[in-house]
Structure formats: structure tokens, C-alpha cells
Short mmCIF file of C-alpha atoms and ligand atoms in Angstrom, two decimals:
data_model
loop_
_atom_site.label_atom_id
_atom_site.label_comp_id
_atom_site.label_asym_id
_atom_site.label_seq_id
_atom_site.Cartn_x
_atom_site.Cartn_y
_atom_site.Cartn_z
CA MET Y 1 91.77 83.43 72.94
CA ASN Y 2 90.87 79.85 74.11
CA LEU Y 3 93.72 78.01 75.47
CA ASP Y 4 93.86 74.31 75.23
CA GLU Y 5 94.69 72.63 78.38
CA ARG Y 6 96.68 69.95 76.64
CA ASN Y 7 99.15 72.59 75.72
CA LEU Y 8 99.75 73.70 79.59
CA LEU Y 9 103.44 73.53 80.26
CA TYR Y 10 103.65 74.92 83.77
CA ARG Y 11 101.31 76.07 86.26
CA GLY Y 12 102.60 78.53 88.91
CA LYS Y 13 101.05 80.53 91.80
CA ALA Y 14 99.71 83.42 89.71
CA LYS Y 15 100.58 82.44 85.95
CA ASP Y 16 100.08 79.57 83.56
CA VAL Y 17 102.39 79.07 80.61
CA TYR Y 18 101.16 77.20 77.28
CA GLN Y 19 103.06 75.98 74.47
CA THR Y 20 102.20 77.69 71.27
CA SER Y 21 102.50 76.28 67.69
CA HIS Y 22 105.80 77.95 67.51
CA PRO Y 23 108.29 75.80 69.45
CA LYS Y 24 110.25 78.69 70.75
CA GLN Y 25 107.15 80.77 71.92
CA VAL Y 26 104.72 80.39 74.82
CA LEU Y 27 101.58 82.21 76.06
CA VAL Y 28 101.69 83.27 79.63
CA LYS Y 29 98.33 83.64 81.23
CA PHE Y 30 98.22 85.99 84.06
CA ARG Y 31 95.81 84.61 86.68
CA ASP Y 32 93.55 86.39 89.29
CA ASP Y 33 94.93 84.28 92.26
CA ILE Y 34 97.01 86.25 94.76
CA THR Y 35 99.08 84.56 97.39
CA ALA Y 36 101.38 85.46 100.18
CA GLY Y 37 103.44 83.66 102.68
CA ASP Y 38 104.83 80.87 100.57
CA GLY Y 39 101.26 80.39 99.18
CA GLU Y 40 99.64 79.96 102.65
CA LYS Y 41 97.56 82.95 102.21
CA LYS Y 42 95.46 82.66 99.15
CA GLU Y 43 92.67 84.56 97.21
CA VAL Y 44 91.12 85.09 93.96
CA MET Y 45 91.05 88.98 92.95
CA SER Y 46 88.94 89.85 89.75
CA LEU Y 47 91.01 91.69 87.25
CA LYS Y 48 94.36 91.30 89.10
CA GLY Y 49 95.66 89.20 86.06
CA TYR Y 50 94.43 91.82 83.82
CA TYR Y 51 96.32 94.83 85.43
CA ASN Y 52 99.34 92.75 86.12
CA SER Y 53 99.54 91.89 82.39
CA LEU Y 54 99.23 95.31 81.18
CA ILE Y 55 101.79 96.80 83.68
CA SER Y 56 104.38 93.97 83.05
CA ALA Y 57 103.96 94.56 79.08
CA LYS Y 58 104.39 98.33 79.43
CA LEU Y 59 107.68 97.77 81.61
CA PHE Y 60 109.06 94.96 79.59
CA GLU Y 61 108.64 97.26 76.29
CA LEU Y 62 110.29 100.11 78.31
CA LEU Y 63 113.33 97.79 79.02
CA GLU Y 64 113.42 96.61 75.46
CA ASP Y 65 113.68 99.92 74.17
CA ALA Y 66 116.45 100.49 76.51
CA GLY Y 67 118.31 97.49 75.06
CA ILE Y 68 117.57 94.97 77.77
CA LYS Y 69 116.67 91.43 76.54
CA THR Y 70 113.24 90.22 77.93
CA GLN Y 71 110.90 87.48 77.25
CA TYR Y 72 108.31 89.79 75.97
CA ILE Y 73 107.07 89.65 72.31
CA ASP Y 74 103.50 91.05 72.35
CA LEU Y 75 100.29 91.42 74.59
CA PRO Y 76 97.58 90.18 72.13
CA GLU Y 77 94.97 90.76 74.78
CA PRO Y 78 95.16 91.82 78.31
CA GLY Y 79 95.92 88.81 80.52
CA LEU Y 80 97.73 87.04 77.92
CA MET Y 81 101.48 87.49 77.17
CA LEU Y 82 103.28 86.07 74.00
CA SER Y 83 106.74 85.40 75.23
CA HIS Y 84 109.93 83.52 74.17
CA LYS Y 85 110.23 80.27 75.76
CA LEU Y 86 112.74 80.26 78.51
CA ASN Y 87 114.41 77.74 80.58
CA MET Y 88 113.96 79.45 84.10
CA ILE Y 89 116.68 79.80 86.53
CA PRO Y 90 115.30 79.28 90.14
CA LEU Y 91 116.62 82.59 91.52
CA GLU Y 92 114.49 85.43 92.96
CA VAL Y 93 116.77 88.39 92.18
CA ILE Y 94 115.68 91.21 94.60
CA THR Y 95 116.84 94.72 94.37
CA ARG Y 96 116.41 97.29 97.04
CA ASN Y 97 116.64 101.03 96.89
CA ILE Y 98 115.06 101.45 100.32
CA ALA Y 99 114.95 99.34 103.31
CA ALA Y 100 111.65 97.73 103.59
CA GLY Y 101 109.91 94.28 104.28
CA SER Y 102 111.85 91.38 105.32
CA LEU Y 103 115.06 93.30 105.29
CA LEU Y 104 113.83 95.28 108.13
CA ARG Y 105 112.80 92.22 109.94
CA LYS Y 106 116.14 90.39 109.57
CA TYR Y 107 118.57 93.05 109.75
CA PRO Y 108 119.08 96.43 112.02
CA PHE Y 109 118.44 98.84 108.92
CA GLN Y 110 116.15 101.91 109.60
CA GLU Y 111 112.79 102.00 108.03
CA GLY Y 112 113.17 104.16 104.67
CA GLN Y 113 116.93 103.91 104.69
CA LEU Y 114 118.34 104.48 101.32
CA PHE Y 115 120.61 102.25 99.49
CA ASP Y 116 122.92 103.97 96.76
CA PRO Y 117 124.23 101.80 95.12
CA PRO Y 118 121.26 99.53 95.46
CA ILE Y 119 121.54 96.13 97.34
CA ILE Y 120 120.99 93.03 95.27
CA GLN Y 121 119.92 89.92 97.05
CA MET Y 122 119.29 86.55 95.50
CA ASP Y 123 116.99 84.09 97.14
CA TYR Y 124 116.43 80.41 96.25
CA LYS Y 125 113.00 80.07 94.33
CA ASN Y 126 111.79 76.95 96.52
CA ASP Y 127 108.79 77.00 98.49
CA GLU Y 128 109.63 73.78 100.22
CA TYR Y 129 112.79 75.47 101.72
CA HIS Y 130 110.97 78.90 102.13
CA ASP Y 131 113.08 80.76 99.31
CA PRO Y 132 116.18 80.88 101.54
CA MET Y 133 118.66 83.77 100.75
CA LEU Y 134 121.89 82.42 98.85
CA ASN Y 135 125.37 83.53 98.52
CA GLU Y 136 127.61 83.01 95.66
CA ASP Y 137 129.12 79.80 97.10
CA ILE Y 138 125.80 78.21 97.65
CA ILE Y 139 124.65 79.25 94.14
CA LEU Y 140 127.58 77.43 92.66
CA ALA Y 141 127.30 74.38 94.64
CA LEU Y 142 123.85 73.96 93.99
CA GLU Y 143 124.67 74.52 90.20
CA LEU Y 144 122.10 77.21 89.79
CA ALA Y 145 124.28 79.49 87.78
CA SER Y 146 127.98 79.99 86.96
CA VAL Y 147 130.17 82.80 88.05
CA GLN Y 148 129.76 84.43 84.69
CA ASP Y 149 125.95 84.08 84.78
CA LEU Y 150 125.85 85.79 88.18
CA GLU Y 151 127.91 88.68 86.81
CA THR Y 152 125.72 89.06 84.02
CA ILE Y 153 122.59 88.74 86.11
CA ARG Y 154 123.92 91.59 88.36
CA GLU Y 155 124.90 93.76 85.57
CA ILE Y 156 121.54 93.56 83.88
CA THR Y 157 119.54 93.78 87.09
CA LEU Y 158 121.37 97.14 87.85
CA GLN Y 159 120.47 98.42 84.44
CA ILE Y 160 116.70 97.25 84.96
CA ASN Y 161 116.64 99.04 88.30
CA ALA Y 162 118.25 102.27 86.77
CA VAL Y 163 115.49 102.35 83.90
CA LEU Y 164 112.66 101.51 85.97
CA LYS Y 165 113.42 103.80 89.01
CA ASN Y 166 113.91 106.88 86.62
CA PHE Y 167 110.55 106.22 84.62
CA LEU Y 168 108.68 105.51 87.94
CA GLU Y 169 109.94 108.46 89.77
CA ASP Y 170 109.15 110.59 86.84
CA ARG Y 171 105.49 109.54 87.16
CA GLY Y 172 105.32 110.07 90.93
CA LEU Y 173 106.01 106.41 92.08
CA ILE Y 174 108.82 105.53 94.73
CA PHE Y 175 110.37 102.28 93.96
CA PRO Y 176 111.69 100.83 97.12
CA ASP Y 177 112.45 97.16 95.87
CA PHE Y 178 111.50 94.61 93.35
CA LYS Y 179 111.97 90.95 92.48
CA ILE Y 180 112.85 89.75 89.02
CA GLU Y 181 113.57 86.25 87.40
CA PHE Y 182 115.75 85.25 84.55
CA GLY Y 183 115.81 82.50 82.36
CA ARG Y 184 118.02 81.15 79.17
CA ASP Y 185 116.69 81.30 75.69
CA SER Y 186 117.42 78.45 73.11
CA ASP Y 187 120.77 80.26 72.23
CA GLY Y 188 121.70 80.31 75.96
CA ASN Y 189 121.36 83.89 76.36
CA ILE Y 190 120.17 85.35 79.91
CA VAL Y 191 116.83 86.98 79.35
CA LEU Y 192 114.63 88.73 81.95
CA GLY Y 193 111.40 86.66 82.30
CA ASP Y 194 108.50 86.20 84.76
CA GLU Y 195 106.61 89.58 85.35
CA ILE Y 196 107.26 93.10 86.83
CA SER Y 197 104.02 94.12 88.66
CA PRO Y 198 102.52 95.10 92.03
CA ASP Y 199 102.72 91.42 92.98
CA THR Y 200 106.60 91.55 92.62
CA CYS Y 201 107.59 95.17 93.23
CA ARG Y 202 106.83 97.82 96.06
CA PHE Y 203 105.34 101.04 94.68
CA TRP Y 204 104.61 104.02 96.89
CA ASP Y 205 102.74 107.12 95.79
CA SER Y 206 105.48 109.75 96.26
CA GLU Y 207 102.86 112.47 97.40
CA THR Y 208 100.71 110.55 99.93
CA CYS Y 209 103.22 107.62 100.56
CA ASP Y 210 100.31 105.22 100.01
CA ILE Y 211 101.25 101.69 99.28
CA LEU Y 212 100.13 100.41 95.71
CA ASP Y 213 101.24 97.01 95.74
CA LYS Y 214 100.86 93.33 97.28
CA ASP Y 215 101.67 94.56 100.80
CA LEU Y 216 98.01 95.70 100.89
CA PHE Y 217 97.09 92.05 100.48
CA ARG Y 218 99.77 90.83 102.82
CA LYS Y 219 98.70 93.11 105.62
CA GLY Y 220 94.86 92.18 104.87
CA GLU Y 221 94.00 95.87 104.13
CA SER Y 222 91.44 96.85 101.43
CA GLY Y 223 91.79 98.42 98.18
CA VAL Y 224 94.18 96.05 96.61
CA ILE Y 225 92.83 95.75 93.22
CA GLU Y 226 92.11 99.79 93.27
CA ALA Y 227 95.86 100.24 93.95
CA TYR Y 228 96.98 97.85 91.01
CA GLN Y 229 94.46 99.91 88.74
CA LYS Y 230 96.07 103.16 90.01
CA VAL Y 231 99.47 101.73 89.12
CA ALA Y 232 98.22 100.68 85.68
CA ASN Y 233 96.69 104.17 85.25
CA ILE Y 234 100.04 105.86 86.23
CA ILE Y 235 102.24 103.63 84.03
CA LEU Y 236 100.16 103.49 80.89
CA ASP Y 237 99.89 106.31 78.25
CA GLU Y 238 96.80 107.23 76.49
CA GLU Y 239 98.11 105.53 73.34
CA ASP Y 240 98.50 102.30 75.28
CA LYS Y 241 95.03 102.49 76.49
CA GLU Y 242 93.86 102.91 72.89
CA ARG Y 243 96.21 100.17 71.64
CA TRP Y 244 94.89 97.56 74.29
CA ASN Y 245 91.12 98.95 74.17
CA LEU Y 246 91.24 99.84 77.89
CA ASN Y 247 88.36 101.93 79.49
CA PHE Y 248 89.75 102.69 82.98
N1 LIG Z 1 109.14 89.49 96.52
C1 LIG Z 1 108.42 88.71 95.46
N2 LIG Z 1 108.28 87.35 95.67
C2 LIG Z 1 108.88 86.90 96.78
C3 LIG Z 1 109.50 87.49 97.82
C4 LIG Z 1 109.57 88.78 97.51
O1 LIG Z 1 107.97 89.15 94.55
O2 LIG Z 1 108.61 85.40 97.03
C5 LIG Z 1 109.36 90.94 96.20
C6 LIG Z 1 108.39 91.74 97.10
O3 LIG Z 1 107.24 92.08 96.36
C7 LIG Z 1 109.39 92.95 97.18
C8 LIG Z 1 110.75 92.52 97.13
O4 LIG Z 1 110.65 91.18 96.44
O5 LIG Z 1 108.92 93.88 96.33
C9 LIG Z 1 111.42 92.37 98.53
O6 LIG Z 1 110.59 91.54 99.51
P1 LIG Z 1 110.81 91.24 100.86
O7 LIG Z 1 112.19 90.50 100.91
O8 LIG Z 1 110.99 92.51 101.60
O9 LIG Z 1 109.90 90.29 101.35
P2 LIG Z 1 108.38 90.49 101.90
O10 LIG Z 1 108.68 91.61 103.05
O11 LIG Z 1 107.61 90.99 100.79
O12 LIG Z 1 108.00 89.22 102.34
#
């Protein structure tokens, strides 16, 4: 599909959003750019957008089947997602089932410590301020969301975690943590947006404990795209591969 640059609404670090002829629908282009550390570390990794779009589409479909509202409408071709247009809320909603990453750098948790119930953390999506962690008072003072919105976001996030964790564990993946973002649709409903992919989640192989996500890139290790392909292979069924004409 040829995207007209005149319809570009927003260019993010890894995705572009284009207006379609339908006022309430956008096309999200998953790019091959990969970044870490507030965008300081940057590379282009061929096929990254392709795998991330497929993984996100499959996981959004799974959530829709479980009754959770998402931006997803269709993936007309790998790399390009037709989505409901949302007014995004600048919150990075992080759910943690296992202590990893920045949590270990900032607090005296033990590596691998389990959280049940999971920890939900909200960061301010703002590179200039380095995505600082928020609390409810700061969110309200910045007018990012209301008390009711926060309650809704927490509730939906816990449901999302339960659905994804069950699915991934069944397929041999450990799901230590992930980041999601929400927006409001034209009726004011809070809807899951953005993506769910190895760029935004930690995935570990439950047999080998191999890392299968962006941590490989953050650490400067090799095999990043092979890991993303492996996650796609684990998550997609044969019928998904036929539907999207995939040959990996
Ligand atoms: N995450 C993300 N975008 C961010 C920060 C974190 O998608 O800007 C994801 C990250 O991939 C991980 C989870 O949120 O799955 C928790 O990340 P953490 O706070 O541990 O930060 P990190 O160690 O990745 O810097």
C-alpha cells in the first residue's frame, strides 16, 4: 500500500500514523527503527516492523476476543495496521509480574522476584523529562487523566495482563513485564492503543530462559531480529500464517 506523506498525522520513534479517508480510522505503519535510552541508541533493523505488526495484531485480536477494546481493526498487510483513531493519553502503563529492568536498578527487589498481584506502574510519556514515574496526585495535577480514568485503566490493564500471561505461558514464554498505552476514541471510551511487541514487552523462553525482546538490543547483543521472529513463530498459528501469507 502506498502511503501519502500529506496524510501523515504523527511520526513516533518506531511508528507513523496516517489519516485514512475515513475520519475515525488511521493506518499505523510499523517502521524498522529501533531505539533505546530515550532514543539515544538508534538503529534500523530490517523486518522489525514486519514482525512487530504481526505480533501486535495477533495479541490485539486475542484481547478483542476476551472483550477488551483495542484500536485494532485489521492488518491489511504486515507492517500496516488499520486502527481506530484515538486521542492518546501520555501515560506508559507498565505491568510487572517478575522483577526485572529498571525496577532492579531503582529498588531493592531480588532478580526474578514474583509479583502476585502484579505491580502496575505509570510513567509520564515525555522524552524531555525522561519518562518520570508518576503517582496519582501528579497525574491529576498534570491533568493527564481523572480518578475514574485511572481506575478504568488499572482494571483493563489487569485484565490484559491475565489474558496475555495465560496465552504466552501456554506457548512456553515467560512474561515478566510489559508497557501499554491507552487513548480515547471519538465517544470518549478508554481504548488500548499503541502496540504489544518485543519492543514493549519482556519475553523469556521458559525452557532456556533466553531473552526474546528488545533487551538484546539495549545490551548490544546479537540475534535481535531472530528473537523477534521466534516470538512471532510462537504466537502465530498456521492459519494466521496462511491468512497473512507468511513464509517463516
Ligand atoms: N518499556 C517500554 N518503553 C519505555 C520503557 C519501558 O516499552 O519507554 C517496557 C519495557 O520493554 C519493559 C517494561 O516496559 O517490558 C518495563 O521496563 P523497565 O521499567 O524495566 O525499563 P527498562 O529496563 O526496559 O529501561
